[in-house]
Every structure is written in structure tokens, then in C-alpha cells.
PDB file of C-alpha atoms in Angstrom:
ATOM      1  CA  UNK A   1      95.798 115.856  49.405  1.00  0.00           C
ATOM      2  CA  UNK A   2      93.787 115.793  46.174  1.00  0.00           C
ATOM      3  CA  UNK A   3      92.378 112.445  45.073  1.00  0.00           C
ATOM      4  CA  UNK A   4      93.395 111.431  41.541  1.00  0.00           C
ATOM      5  CA  UNK A   5      90.691 110.230  39.199  1.00  0.00           C
ATOM      6  CA  UNK A   6      91.331 106.876  37.560  1.00  0.00           C
ATOM      7  CA  UNK A   7      90.300 106.705  33.925  1.00  0.00           C
ATOM      8  CA  UNK A   8      89.736 103.216  32.490  1.00  0.00           C
ATOM      9  CA  UNK A   9      92.190 102.201  29.773  1.00  0.00           C
ATOM     10  CA  UNK A  10      89.683 100.562  27.426  1.00  0.00           C
ATOM     11  CA  UNK A  11      87.370 102.876  25.493  1.00  0.00           C
ATOM     12  CA  UNK A  12      84.436 100.543  26.131  1.00  0.00           C
ATOM     13  CA  UNK A  13      85.013 100.856  29.882  1.00  0.00           C
ATOM     14  CA  UNK A  14      85.255 104.656  29.615  1.00  0.00           C
ATOM     15  CA  UNK A  15      81.879 104.697  27.873  1.00  0.00           C
ATOM     16  CA  UNK A  16      80.355 102.208  30.315  1.00  0.00           C
ATOM     17  CA  UNK A  17      81.359 104.394  33.259  1.00  0.00           C
ATOM     18  CA  UNK A  18      80.143 107.485  31.391  1.00  0.00           C
ATOM     19  CA  UNK A  19      76.755 105.829  30.902  1.00  0.00           C
ATOM     20  CA  UNK A  20      76.570 104.968  34.604  1.00  0.00           C
ATOM     21  CA  UNK A  21      77.421 108.570  35.531  1.00  0.00           C
ATOM     22  CA  UNK A  22      74.732 109.941  33.209  1.00  0.00           C
ATOM     23  CA  UNK A  23      72.179 107.491  34.646  1.00  0.00           C
ATOM     24  CA  UNK A  24      73.078 108.638  38.153  1.00  0.00           C
ATOM     25  CA  UNK A  25      72.727 112.251  37.050  1.00  0.00           C
ATOM     26  CA  UNK A  26      69.322 111.545  35.533  1.00  0.00           C
ATOM     27  CA  UNK A  27      68.096 109.847  38.730  1.00  0.00           C
ATOM     28  CA  UNK A  28      69.475 112.651  40.890  1.00  0.00           C
ATOM     29  CA  UNK A  29      67.872 115.389  38.790  1.00  0.00           C
ATOM     30  CA  UNK A  30      64.469 113.705  38.521  1.00  0.00           C
ATOM     31  CA  UNK A  31      64.454 113.157  42.295  1.00  0.00           C
ATOM     32  CA  UNK A  32      65.586 116.752  42.829  1.00  0.00           C
ATOM     33  CA  UNK A  33      62.692 118.050  40.718  1.00  0.00           C
ATOM     34  CA  UNK A  34      60.295 116.373  43.168  1.00  0.00           C
ATOM     35  CA  UNK A  35      61.802 118.075  46.228  1.00  0.00           C
ATOM     36  CA  UNK A  36      63.081 121.477  45.112  1.00  0.00           C
ATOM     37  CA  UNK A  37      60.784 124.440  45.733  1.00  0.00           C
ATOM     38  CA  UNK A  38      62.600 127.147  43.764  1.00  0.00           C
ATOM     39  CA  UNK A  39      61.016 127.376  40.304  1.00  0.00           C
ATOM     40  CA  UNK A  40      64.277 128.356  38.611  1.00  0.00           C
ATOM     41  CA  UNK A  41      66.131 125.457  40.228  1.00  0.00           C
ATOM     42  CA  UNK A  42      63.278 123.084  39.353  1.00  0.00           C
ATOM     43  CA  UNK A  43      63.327 124.146  35.710  1.00  0.00           C
ATOM     44  CA  UNK A  44      67.113 123.815  35.584  1.00  0.00           C
ATOM     45  CA  UNK A  45      66.957 120.265  36.982  1.00  0.00           C
ATOM     46  CA  UNK A  46      64.203 119.311  34.518  1.00  0.00           C
ATOM     47  CA  UNK A  47      66.365 120.503  31.638  1.00  0.00           C
ATOM     48  CA  UNK A  48      69.475 118.779  32.987  1.00  0.00           C
ATOM     49  CA  UNK A  49      67.539 115.503  33.291  1.00  0.00           C
ATOM     50  CA  UNK A  50      66.608 115.827  29.598  1.00  0.00           C
ATOM     51  CA  UNK A  51      70.248 116.457  28.737  1.00  0.00           C
ATOM     52  CA  UNK A  52      71.345 113.388  30.705  1.00  0.00           C
ATOM     53  CA  UNK A  53      68.946 111.286  28.593  1.00  0.00           C
ATOM     54  CA  UNK A  54      70.460 112.817  25.459  1.00  0.00           C
ATOM     55  CA  UNK A  55      73.970 112.042  26.732  1.00  0.00           C
ATOM     56  CA  UNK A  56      72.975 108.429  27.433  1.00  0.00           C
ATOM     57  CA  UNK A  57      71.578 107.979  23.921  1.00  0.00           C
ATOM     58  CA  UNK A  58      74.644 109.538  22.321  1.00  0.00           C
ATOM     59  CA  UNK A  59      77.019 107.413  24.435  1.00  0.00           C
ATOM     60  CA  UNK A  60      75.130 104.294  23.296  1.00  0.00           C
ATOM     61  CA  UNK A  61      75.479 105.434  19.664  1.00  0.00           C
ATOM     62  CA  UNK A  62      79.251 105.854  20.054  1.00  0.00           C
ATOM     63  CA  UNK A  63      79.484 102.425  21.671  1.00  0.00           C
ATOM     64  CA  UNK A  64      77.543 100.890  18.769  1.00  0.00           C
ATOM     65  CA  UNK A  65      79.876 102.598  16.280  1.00  0.00           C
ATOM     66  CA  UNK A  66      82.893 101.171  18.086  1.00  0.00           C
ATOM     67  CA  UNK A  67      81.333  97.701  17.879  1.00  0.00           C
ATOM     68  CA  UNK A  68      80.689  98.155  14.153  1.00  0.00           C
ATOM     69  CA  UNK A  69      76.902  98.065  14.593  1.00  0.00           C
ATOM     70  CA  UNK A  70      76.499 101.653  13.381  1.00  0.00           C
ATOM     71  CA  UNK A  71      78.303 103.949  10.948  1.00  0.00           C
ATOM     72  CA  UNK A  72      80.176 106.845  12.548  1.00  0.00           C
ATOM     73  CA  UNK A  73      78.330 109.196  10.183  1.00  0.00           C
ATOM     74  CA  UNK A  74      75.046 108.302  11.910  1.00  0.00           C
ATOM     75  CA  UNK A  75      76.355 109.045  15.411  1.00  0.00           C
ATOM     76  CA  UNK A  76      74.958 112.188  17.017  1.00  0.00           C
ATOM     77  CA  UNK A  77      78.125 113.826  18.305  1.00  0.00           C
ATOM     78  CA  UNK A  78      76.730 117.262  19.163  1.00  0.00           C
ATOM     79  CA  UNK A  79      73.615 117.945  21.167  1.00  0.00           C
ATOM     80  CA  UNK A  80      70.687 119.024  19.027  1.00  0.00           C
ATOM     81  CA  UNK A  81      69.223 120.942  21.966  1.00  0.00           C
ATOM     82  CA  UNK A  82      69.768 124.605  22.754  1.00  0.00           C
ATOM     83  CA  UNK A  83      72.745 124.976  25.079  1.00  0.00           C
ATOM     84  CA  UNK A  84      71.865 124.909  28.767  1.00  0.00           C
ATOM     85  CA  UNK A  85      72.742 128.260  30.231  1.00  0.00           C
ATOM     86  CA  UNK A  86      71.425 130.065  33.241  1.00  0.00           C
ATOM     87  CA  UNK A  87      70.321 132.939  31.000  1.00  0.00           C
ATOM     88  CA  UNK A  88      68.284 130.638  28.730  1.00  0.00           C
ATOM     89  CA  UNK A  89      66.526 128.934  31.627  1.00  0.00           C
ATOM     90  CA  UNK A  90      65.981 132.174  33.557  1.00  0.00           C
ATOM     91  CA  UNK A  91      64.602 134.099  30.579  1.00  0.00           C
ATOM     92  CA  UNK A  92      62.265 131.311  29.524  1.00  0.00           C
ATOM     93  CA  UNK A  93      61.004 130.751  33.058  1.00  0.00           C
ATOM     94  CA  UNK A  94      60.420 134.441  33.702  1.00  0.00           C
ATOM     95  CA  UNK A  95      58.486 134.769  30.443  1.00  0.00           C
ATOM     96  CA  UNK A  96      56.470 131.585  30.949  1.00  0.00           C
ATOM     97  CA  UNK A  97      55.520 132.164  34.552  1.00  0.00           C
ATOM     98  CA  UNK A  98      55.480 135.982  34.493  1.00  0.00           C
ATOM     99  CA  UNK A  99      56.755 135.948  38.050  1.00  0.00           C
ATOM    100  CA  UNK A 100      58.455 138.658  40.003  1.00  0.00           C
ATOM    101  CA  UNK A 101      62.086 138.220  40.958  1.00  0.00           C
ATOM    102  CA  UNK A 102      61.054 137.647  44.563  1.00  0.00           C
ATOM    103  CA  UNK A 103      58.992 134.618  43.541  1.00  0.00           C
ATOM    104  CA  UNK A 104      61.821 133.310  41.364  1.00  0.00           C
ATOM    105  CA  UNK A 105      64.151 133.682  44.330  1.00  0.00           C
ATOM    106  CA  UNK A 106      61.961 131.842  46.846  1.00  0.00           C
ATOM    107  CA  UNK A 107      63.102 128.386  47.838  1.00  0.00           C
ATOM    108  CA  UNK A 108      62.753 125.586  50.340  1.00  0.00           C
ATOM    109  CA  UNK A 109      65.157 124.562  53.066  1.00  0.00           C
ATOM    110  CA  UNK A 110      66.766 121.743  51.041  1.00  0.00           C
ATOM    111  CA  UNK A 111      67.052 123.570  47.716  1.00  0.00           C
ATOM    112  CA  UNK A 112      70.681 124.596  48.169  1.00  0.00           C
ATOM    113  CA  UNK A 113      71.611 121.001  48.978  1.00  0.00           C
ATOM    114  CA  UNK A 114      69.855 119.744  45.834  1.00  0.00           C
ATOM    115  CA  UNK A 115      71.685 122.288  43.672  1.00  0.00           C
ATOM    116  CA  UNK A 116      75.034 121.594  45.403  1.00  0.00           C
ATOM    117  CA  UNK A 117      74.619 117.885  44.661  1.00  0.00           C
ATOM    118  CA  UNK A 118      73.958 118.729  41.015  1.00  0.00           C
ATOM    119  CA  UNK A 119      77.006 121.031  40.923  1.00  0.00           C
ATOM    120  CA  UNK A 120      79.200 118.251  42.301  1.00  0.00           C
ATOM    121  CA  UNK A 121      77.889 115.743  39.744  1.00  0.00           C
ATOM    122  CA  UNK A 122      78.492 118.106  36.840  1.00  0.00           C
ATOM    123  CA  UNK A 123      81.943 119.043  38.121  1.00  0.00           C
ATOM    124  CA  UNK A 124      82.935 115.379  38.355  1.00  0.00           C
ATOM    125  CA  UNK A 125      81.487 114.633  34.917  1.00  0.00           C
ATOM    126  CA  UNK A 126      83.241 117.513  33.179  1.00  0.00           C
ATOM    127  CA  UNK A 127      86.559 116.450  34.694  1.00  0.00           C
ATOM    128  CA  UNK A 128      85.994 112.784  33.811  1.00  0.00           C
ATOM    129  CA  UNK A 129      85.173 113.565  30.178  1.00  0.00           C
ATOM    130  CA  UNK A 130      88.057 115.990  29.854  1.00  0.00           C
ATOM    131  CA  UNK A 131      90.578 113.519  31.276  1.00  0.00           C
ATOM    132  CA  UNK A 132      89.116 110.637  29.254  1.00  0.00           C
ATOM    133  CA  UNK A 133      89.415 112.697  26.063  1.00  0.00           C
ATOM    134  CA  UNK A 134      93.101 113.285  26.775  1.00  0.00           C
ATOM    135  CA  UNK A 135      93.664 109.518  26.953  1.00  0.00           C
ATOM    136  CA  UNK A 136      91.424 108.524  24.034  1.00  0.00           C
ATOM    137  CA  UNK A 137      93.219 106.822  21.168  1.00  0.00           C
ATOM    138  CA  UNK A 138      90.341 107.023  18.694  1.00  0.00           C
ATOM    139  CA  UNK A 139      89.922 110.560  17.291  1.00  0.00           C
ATOM    140  CA  UNK A 140      86.128 110.274  16.982  1.00  0.00           C
ATOM    141  CA  UNK A 141      85.823 109.150  20.598  1.00  0.00           C
ATOM    142  CA  UNK A 142      88.192 111.925  21.672  1.00  0.00           C
ATOM    143  CA  UNK A 143      86.076 114.541  19.877  1.00  0.00           C
ATOM    144  CA  UNK A 144      82.885 113.119  21.396  1.00  0.00           C
ATOM    145  CA  UNK A 145      84.317 113.184  24.930  1.00  0.00           C
ATOM    146  CA  UNK A 146      85.507 116.774  24.436  1.00  0.00           C
ATOM    147  CA  UNK A 147      81.985 117.744  23.356  1.00  0.00           C
ATOM    148  CA  UNK A 148      80.520 116.078  26.459  1.00  0.00           C
ATOM    149  CA  UNK A 149      83.109 117.809  28.665  1.00  0.00           C
ATOM    150  CA  UNK A 150      82.068 121.151  27.190  1.00  0.00           C
ATOM    151  CA  UNK A 151      78.365 120.424  27.727  1.00  0.00           C
ATOM    152  CA  UNK A 152      79.028 119.413  31.339  1.00  0.00           C
ATOM    153  CA  UNK A 153      81.046 122.618  31.784  1.00  0.00           C
ATOM    154  CA  UNK A 154      78.005 124.608  30.629  1.00  0.00           C
ATOM    155  CA  UNK A 155      75.793 122.688  33.067  1.00  0.00           C
ATOM    156  CA  UNK A 156      78.265 123.342  35.887  1.00  0.00           C
ATOM    157  CA  UNK A 157      78.374 127.090  35.181  1.00  0.00           C
ATOM    158  CA  UNK A 158      74.587 127.310  34.911  1.00  0.00           C
ATOM    159  CA  UNK A 159      74.124 125.512  38.239  1.00  0.00           C
ATOM    160  CA  UNK A 160      76.681 127.754  39.951  1.00  0.00           C
ATOM    161  CA  UNK A 161      74.694 130.720  38.678  1.00  0.00           C
ATOM    162  CA  UNK A 162      71.429 129.236  39.983  1.00  0.00           C
ATOM    163  CA  UNK A 163      73.096 128.687  43.343  1.00  0.00           C
ATOM    164  CA  UNK A 164      74.272 132.312  43.502  1.00  0.00           C
ATOM    165  CA  UNK A 165      70.865 133.563  42.452  1.00  0.00           C
ATOM    166  CA  UNK A 166      69.036 131.443  45.039  1.00  0.00           C
ATOM    167  CA  UNK A 167      71.388 132.533  47.805  1.00  0.00           C
ATOM    168  CA  UNK A 168      70.824 136.247  47.183  1.00  0.00           C
ATOM    169  CA  UNK A 169      68.729 137.384  44.196  1.00  0.00           C
ATOM    170  CA  UNK A 170      69.217 141.100  44.928  1.00  0.00           C
ATOM    171  CA  UNK A 171      73.003 140.822  44.963  1.00  0.00           C
ATOM    172  CA  UNK A 172      72.918 138.567  41.932  1.00  0.00           C
ATOM    173  CA  UNK A 173      70.994 141.194  39.950  1.00  0.00           C
ATOM    174  CA  UNK A 174      73.315 143.951  41.179  1.00  0.00           C
ATOM    175  CA  UNK A 175      76.421 142.074  40.007  1.00  0.00           C
ATOM    176  CA  UNK A 176      75.119 140.206  36.951  1.00  0.00           C
ATOM    177  CA  UNK A 177      72.805 142.781  35.477  1.00  0.00           C
ATOM    178  CA  UNK A 178      69.470 141.932  33.968  1.00  0.00           C
ATOM    179  CA  UNK A 179      68.294 140.067  30.912  1.00  0.00           C
TER     180      UNK A 179
END
């Protein structure tokens, strides 16, 4: 039986929980960076940690707008960063480190667990934001939550790609092509 997610009724509570989730994501990713051996996975976690900080700041801005402490026009709804995709991270890492695919594919014993934890966090977050957006009464909040859901969806897809790549780089290249 599938467990149903409970979304808070009050917008302030939705944002408070969102902030807590982003803080947990940030802690998880910064800890993961310390333990993961795979350079692609490490770079992905570093970037995701940055994005979690951005999400936290933007959530705080929305909260301030709801409280009347900030104009909605000054709220950063969209991320100003380049979208997190596996292709972006992979291409940049390969160019920066000039490594062979074998080196990019090497990893430690706990790397898959670190990436799986990240996948689970992003999956939960994308679902939470999507469901919260459906219940939002304020159109600006709804739009913001939809944007966050989309960003978390991109994170989720990128992490799934990293996981596939780490599991079997040769098969990944055979099925995904090259950049």
C-alpha cells in the first residue's frame, strides 16, 4: 500500500517544511561530497548543494513577500543558475579534468548508496512541491512551487543518469551516446 503524503494547509507551513527539506538536502549533499569517490557523482552533489542553498534563499524571499516584508516583484522565482543536467555536469567535468571515461566511472563502495539517498530526496521533494502547488491558493506561490517541482525533477533525472553511468559506464555510453 502506497503511503499518502500530507501537505500542510497553510502556505506558511508548506514553505516551512520546504525550507526544512532543502536544509536536509544541503546537509546530505555536503556530507556526500566528503565520502563519494566518483568524480562525476562528487561534482553532481556539489552542484546540488549549491542549488539547495538557492532554493532556501528563494523560499525565504517568498515567505517575506507573503508577510508583506518584500514586494513580489523582488522575489527570485526562477533559478539564475544554469539548469542541472547530467550532460552539463558530465561535459564540464570531462573538460575540466581531462579524464578518460574509465576514471570518470571509478567509484568507491558507498557511492551508489550516496547517490540513491540523493535520488530519494529529490524524488520526495519533486512530489512535495508538485502536490503543494496543486493545493496553493495564491497564484504566485503556486507558480513558485511549480518551478521548484520542475527543478527537483531535473535534479532527479540527472541523479538517475549518474547512477546508471556509475553502475556501468560502457553500457551507458552504448545506450546514451556521447557528448
